[in-house]
XYZ file of C-alpha atoms in Angstrom:
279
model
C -0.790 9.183 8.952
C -3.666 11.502 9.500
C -4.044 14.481 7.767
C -4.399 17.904 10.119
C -7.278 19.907 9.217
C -7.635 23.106 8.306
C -5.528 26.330 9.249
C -2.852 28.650 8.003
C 0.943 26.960 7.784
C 4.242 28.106 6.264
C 5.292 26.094 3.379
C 9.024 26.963 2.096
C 10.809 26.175 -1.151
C 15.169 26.278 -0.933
C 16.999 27.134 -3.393
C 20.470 26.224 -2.798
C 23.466 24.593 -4.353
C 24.225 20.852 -3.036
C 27.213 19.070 -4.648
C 29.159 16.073 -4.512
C 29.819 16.194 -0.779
C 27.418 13.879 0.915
C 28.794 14.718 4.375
C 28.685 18.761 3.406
C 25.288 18.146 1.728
C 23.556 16.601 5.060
C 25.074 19.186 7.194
C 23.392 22.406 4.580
C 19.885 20.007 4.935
C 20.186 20.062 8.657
C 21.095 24.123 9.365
C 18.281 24.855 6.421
C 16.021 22.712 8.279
C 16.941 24.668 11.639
C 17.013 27.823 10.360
C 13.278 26.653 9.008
C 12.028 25.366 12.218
C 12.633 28.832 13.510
C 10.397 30.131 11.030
C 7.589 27.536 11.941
C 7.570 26.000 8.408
C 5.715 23.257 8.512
C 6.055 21.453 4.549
C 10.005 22.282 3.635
C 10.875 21.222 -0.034
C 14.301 21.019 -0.673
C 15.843 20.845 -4.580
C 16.546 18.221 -6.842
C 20.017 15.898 -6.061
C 19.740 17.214 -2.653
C 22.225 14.826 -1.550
C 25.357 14.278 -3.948
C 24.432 16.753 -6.657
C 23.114 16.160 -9.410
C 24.749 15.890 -12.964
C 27.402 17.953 -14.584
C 26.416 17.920 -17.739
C 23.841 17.063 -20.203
C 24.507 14.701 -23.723
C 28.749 15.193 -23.439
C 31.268 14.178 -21.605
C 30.985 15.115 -17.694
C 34.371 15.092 -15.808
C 32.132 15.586 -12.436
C 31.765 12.472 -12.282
C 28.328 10.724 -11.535
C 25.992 11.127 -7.891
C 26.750 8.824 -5.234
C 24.286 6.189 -5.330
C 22.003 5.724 -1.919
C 19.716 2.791 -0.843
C 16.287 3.055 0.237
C 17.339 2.571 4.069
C 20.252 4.468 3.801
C 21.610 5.903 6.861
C 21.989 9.298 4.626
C 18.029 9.881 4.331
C 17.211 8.588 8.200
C 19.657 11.060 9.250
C 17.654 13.642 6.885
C 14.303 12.163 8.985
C 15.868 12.769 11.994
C 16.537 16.196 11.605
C 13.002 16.946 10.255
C 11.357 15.961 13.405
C 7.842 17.217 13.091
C 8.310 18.796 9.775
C 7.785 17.773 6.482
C 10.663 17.759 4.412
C 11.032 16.593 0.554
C 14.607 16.145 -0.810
C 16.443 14.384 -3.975
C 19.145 11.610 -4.502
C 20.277 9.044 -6.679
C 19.231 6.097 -5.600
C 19.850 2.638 -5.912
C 17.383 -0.036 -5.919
C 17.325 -3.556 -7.887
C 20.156 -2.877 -9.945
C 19.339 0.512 -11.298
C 19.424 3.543 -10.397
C 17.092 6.311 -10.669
C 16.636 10.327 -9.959
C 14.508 10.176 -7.021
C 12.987 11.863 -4.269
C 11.232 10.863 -0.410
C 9.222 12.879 1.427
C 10.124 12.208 5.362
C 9.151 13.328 8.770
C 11.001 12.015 12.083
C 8.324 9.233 12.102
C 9.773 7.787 8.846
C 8.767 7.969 5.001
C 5.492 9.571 4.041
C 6.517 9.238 -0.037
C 8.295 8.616 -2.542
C 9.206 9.631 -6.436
C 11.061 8.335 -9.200
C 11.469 10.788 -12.186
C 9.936 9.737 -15.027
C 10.504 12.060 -17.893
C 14.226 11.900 -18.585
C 16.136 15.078 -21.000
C 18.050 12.385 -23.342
C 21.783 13.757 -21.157
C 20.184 11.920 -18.062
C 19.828 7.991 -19.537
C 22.842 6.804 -18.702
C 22.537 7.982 -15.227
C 19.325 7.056 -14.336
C 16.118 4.915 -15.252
C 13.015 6.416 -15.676
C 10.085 5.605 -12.997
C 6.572 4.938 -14.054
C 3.777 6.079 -11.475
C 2.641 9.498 -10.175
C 1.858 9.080 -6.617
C -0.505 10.826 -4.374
C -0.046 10.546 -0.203
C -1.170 11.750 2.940
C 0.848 14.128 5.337
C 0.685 16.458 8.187
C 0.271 19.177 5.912
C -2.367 17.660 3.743
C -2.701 15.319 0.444
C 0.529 16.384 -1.916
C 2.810 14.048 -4.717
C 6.275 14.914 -5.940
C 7.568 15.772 -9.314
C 11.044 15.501 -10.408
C 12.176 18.822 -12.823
C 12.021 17.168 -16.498
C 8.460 15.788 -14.904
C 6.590 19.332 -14.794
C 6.899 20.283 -18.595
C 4.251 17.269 -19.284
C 0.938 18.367 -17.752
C -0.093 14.957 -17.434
C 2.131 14.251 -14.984
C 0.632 17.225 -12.349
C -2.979 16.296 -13.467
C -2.529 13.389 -12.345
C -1.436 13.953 -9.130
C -4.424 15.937 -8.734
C -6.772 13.654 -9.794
C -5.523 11.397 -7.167
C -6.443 14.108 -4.668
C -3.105 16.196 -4.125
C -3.753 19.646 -3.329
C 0.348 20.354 -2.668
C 2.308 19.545 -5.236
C 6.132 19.537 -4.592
C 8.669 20.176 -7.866
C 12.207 19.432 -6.799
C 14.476 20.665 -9.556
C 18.108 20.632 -10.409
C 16.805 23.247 -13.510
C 19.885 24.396 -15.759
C 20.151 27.700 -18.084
C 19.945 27.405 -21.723
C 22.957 25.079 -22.811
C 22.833 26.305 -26.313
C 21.427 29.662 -26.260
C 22.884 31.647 -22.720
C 21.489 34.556 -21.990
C 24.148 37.467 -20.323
C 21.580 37.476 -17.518
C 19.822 34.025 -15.979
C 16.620 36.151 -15.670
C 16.790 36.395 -19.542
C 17.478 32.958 -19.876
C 14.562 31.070 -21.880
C 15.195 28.126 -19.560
C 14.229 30.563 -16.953
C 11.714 31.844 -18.296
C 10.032 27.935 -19.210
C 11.123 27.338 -15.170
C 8.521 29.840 -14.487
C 5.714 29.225 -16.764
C 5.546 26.035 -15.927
C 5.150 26.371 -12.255
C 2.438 29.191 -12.402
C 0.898 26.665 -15.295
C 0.792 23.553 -13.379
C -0.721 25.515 -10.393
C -3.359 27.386 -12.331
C -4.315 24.417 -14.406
C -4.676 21.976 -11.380
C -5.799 24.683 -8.810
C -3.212 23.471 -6.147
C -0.296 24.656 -4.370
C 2.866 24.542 -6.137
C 5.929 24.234 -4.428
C 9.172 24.400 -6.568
C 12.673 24.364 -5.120
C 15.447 24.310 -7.484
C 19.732 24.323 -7.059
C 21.669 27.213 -7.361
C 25.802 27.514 -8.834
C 26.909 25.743 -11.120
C 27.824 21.971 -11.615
C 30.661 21.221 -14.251
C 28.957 23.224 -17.311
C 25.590 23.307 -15.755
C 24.594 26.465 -14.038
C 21.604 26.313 -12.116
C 18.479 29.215 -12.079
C 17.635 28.882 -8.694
C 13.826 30.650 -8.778
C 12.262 28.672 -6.091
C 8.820 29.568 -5.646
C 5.611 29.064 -4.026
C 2.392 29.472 -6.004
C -0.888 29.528 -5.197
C -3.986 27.345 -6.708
C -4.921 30.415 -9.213
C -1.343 30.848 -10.210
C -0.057 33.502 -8.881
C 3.541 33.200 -7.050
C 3.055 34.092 -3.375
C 6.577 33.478 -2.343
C 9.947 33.264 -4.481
C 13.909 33.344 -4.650
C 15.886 34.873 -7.713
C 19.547 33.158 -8.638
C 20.689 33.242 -5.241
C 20.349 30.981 -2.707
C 17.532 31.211 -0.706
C 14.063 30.537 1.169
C 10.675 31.022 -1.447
C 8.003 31.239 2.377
C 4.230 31.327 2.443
C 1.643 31.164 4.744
C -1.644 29.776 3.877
C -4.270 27.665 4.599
C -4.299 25.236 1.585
C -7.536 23.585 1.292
C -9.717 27.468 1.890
C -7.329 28.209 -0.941
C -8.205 25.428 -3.524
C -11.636 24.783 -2.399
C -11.899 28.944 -3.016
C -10.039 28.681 -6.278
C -12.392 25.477 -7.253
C -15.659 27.719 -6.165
C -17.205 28.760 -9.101
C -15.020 27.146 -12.099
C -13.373 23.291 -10.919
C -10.946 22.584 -13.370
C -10.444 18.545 -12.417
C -15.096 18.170 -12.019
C -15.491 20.069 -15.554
C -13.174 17.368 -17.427
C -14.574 16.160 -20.651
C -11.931 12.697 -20.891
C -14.487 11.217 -23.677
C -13.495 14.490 -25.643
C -9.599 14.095 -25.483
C -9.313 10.434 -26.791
């Protein structure tokens, strides 16, 4: 699919909480995605576990219950293509593939799949859910050259370097990002989970010079409770758009490759490299 050129769009992060419901999830994707449209975003990124929810608990016992487990051709994510139409919209599942399963995400429009993402760095209370993946994967849109990360994925800056190296200028975090599970906080924003959530999304950006898109759940999930703190944040890190705890829409408008190609002017983080220097 070609790329469109230049020009200001709206890019929107949710933040929204999406449990074990598969019917109730696909009907929140398709009214978010509507009330969207009417916005004129273009590049929609919905959280982590989009549909089925994700886990409800990390390294114990979870009486949630696991995800249910979708296919690559499910009718679940074509109904989720169908609804974007012209848009481009990123969302989570569990899926099933080869006799695994594995925290993933696809990137659709109404033509069909544009990309996909398996997570690949797993918190040791996700292993007997899900397998890790192994590649980062850059790929073209309408909205221009982006990959996907998978929460867990984002604290290793390898993993958004290389995206960028393979020519993403959006990147797209989808995140099912708990508070602190051993040290709460009175107030999320207090959290040190929530404050890591945000460092690492105005880090990834700043480091990379590209547009960060992070969507994350909201509530809580069995003894998970989700920071929400969607955001979108531009190629010098600084967050242009964002939600607190509740659910929401994080909504930008920019042209995205002025803004990198401005942000890369004088100092180009991924051309000044020294590899030789970091073996």
């Amino acid at each position: 699919m070609l790329v469109v050129g230049a020009g200001r769009v709206r890019i929107a992060a949710v933040s929204a909480h999406f449990g074990r419901d598969v019917e109730q999830c696909l009907a929140k994707i398709e009214g978010i995605v509507a009330d969207a449209r009417a916005q004129d975003v273009r590049l929609l990124v919905f959280p982590d576990a989009t549909i089925g929810g994700y886990l409800g608990d990390l390294g114990r016992g979870d009486d949630t219950g696991l995800p249910p487990a979708l296919d690559a051709g499910s009718p679940e994510l074509a109904r989720v293509a169908a609804a974007a139409g012209d848009m481009v919209v990123c969302v989570g599942y569990r899926e099933s593939a080869g006799g695994r399963h594995h925290n993933s995400a696809v990137c659709v429009t109404g033509d069909g799949v544009l990309g996909r993402h398996r997570k690949v760095h797993q918190p040791v209370g996700e292993l007997p859910a899900y397998a890790a993946g192994d590649a980062f994967t850059a790929f073209d849109t309408p909205v221009g050259r982006m990959g996907m990360l998978i929460d867990y994925d984002k604290t290793f800056p390898e993993a958004a370097r290389t995206l960028a190296g393979r020519g993403a200028q959006l990147v797209a975090c989808l995140s099912a990002w708990p508070a602190s599970l051993t040290n709460r906080a009175p107030r999320l924003v207090q959290d040190r989970q929530s404050r890591l959530f945000d460092l690492y999304d105005c880090a990834r950006a700043a480091e990379n010079q590209v547009v960060w898109v992070s969507a994350n759940q909201t509530g809580t999930m069995g003894r998970l409770r989700f920071l929400g703190q969607s955001k979108v944040v531009g190629p010098g890190g600084d967050v242009l758009a964002r939600t607190w705890a509740k659910a929401g829409l994080a909504l930008a408008e920019l042209d995205v490759p002025a803004e990198v190609s401005r942000a890369r002017l004088v100092l180009d983080h991924l051309r000044e490299l020294k590899p030789e220097a970091y073996a």
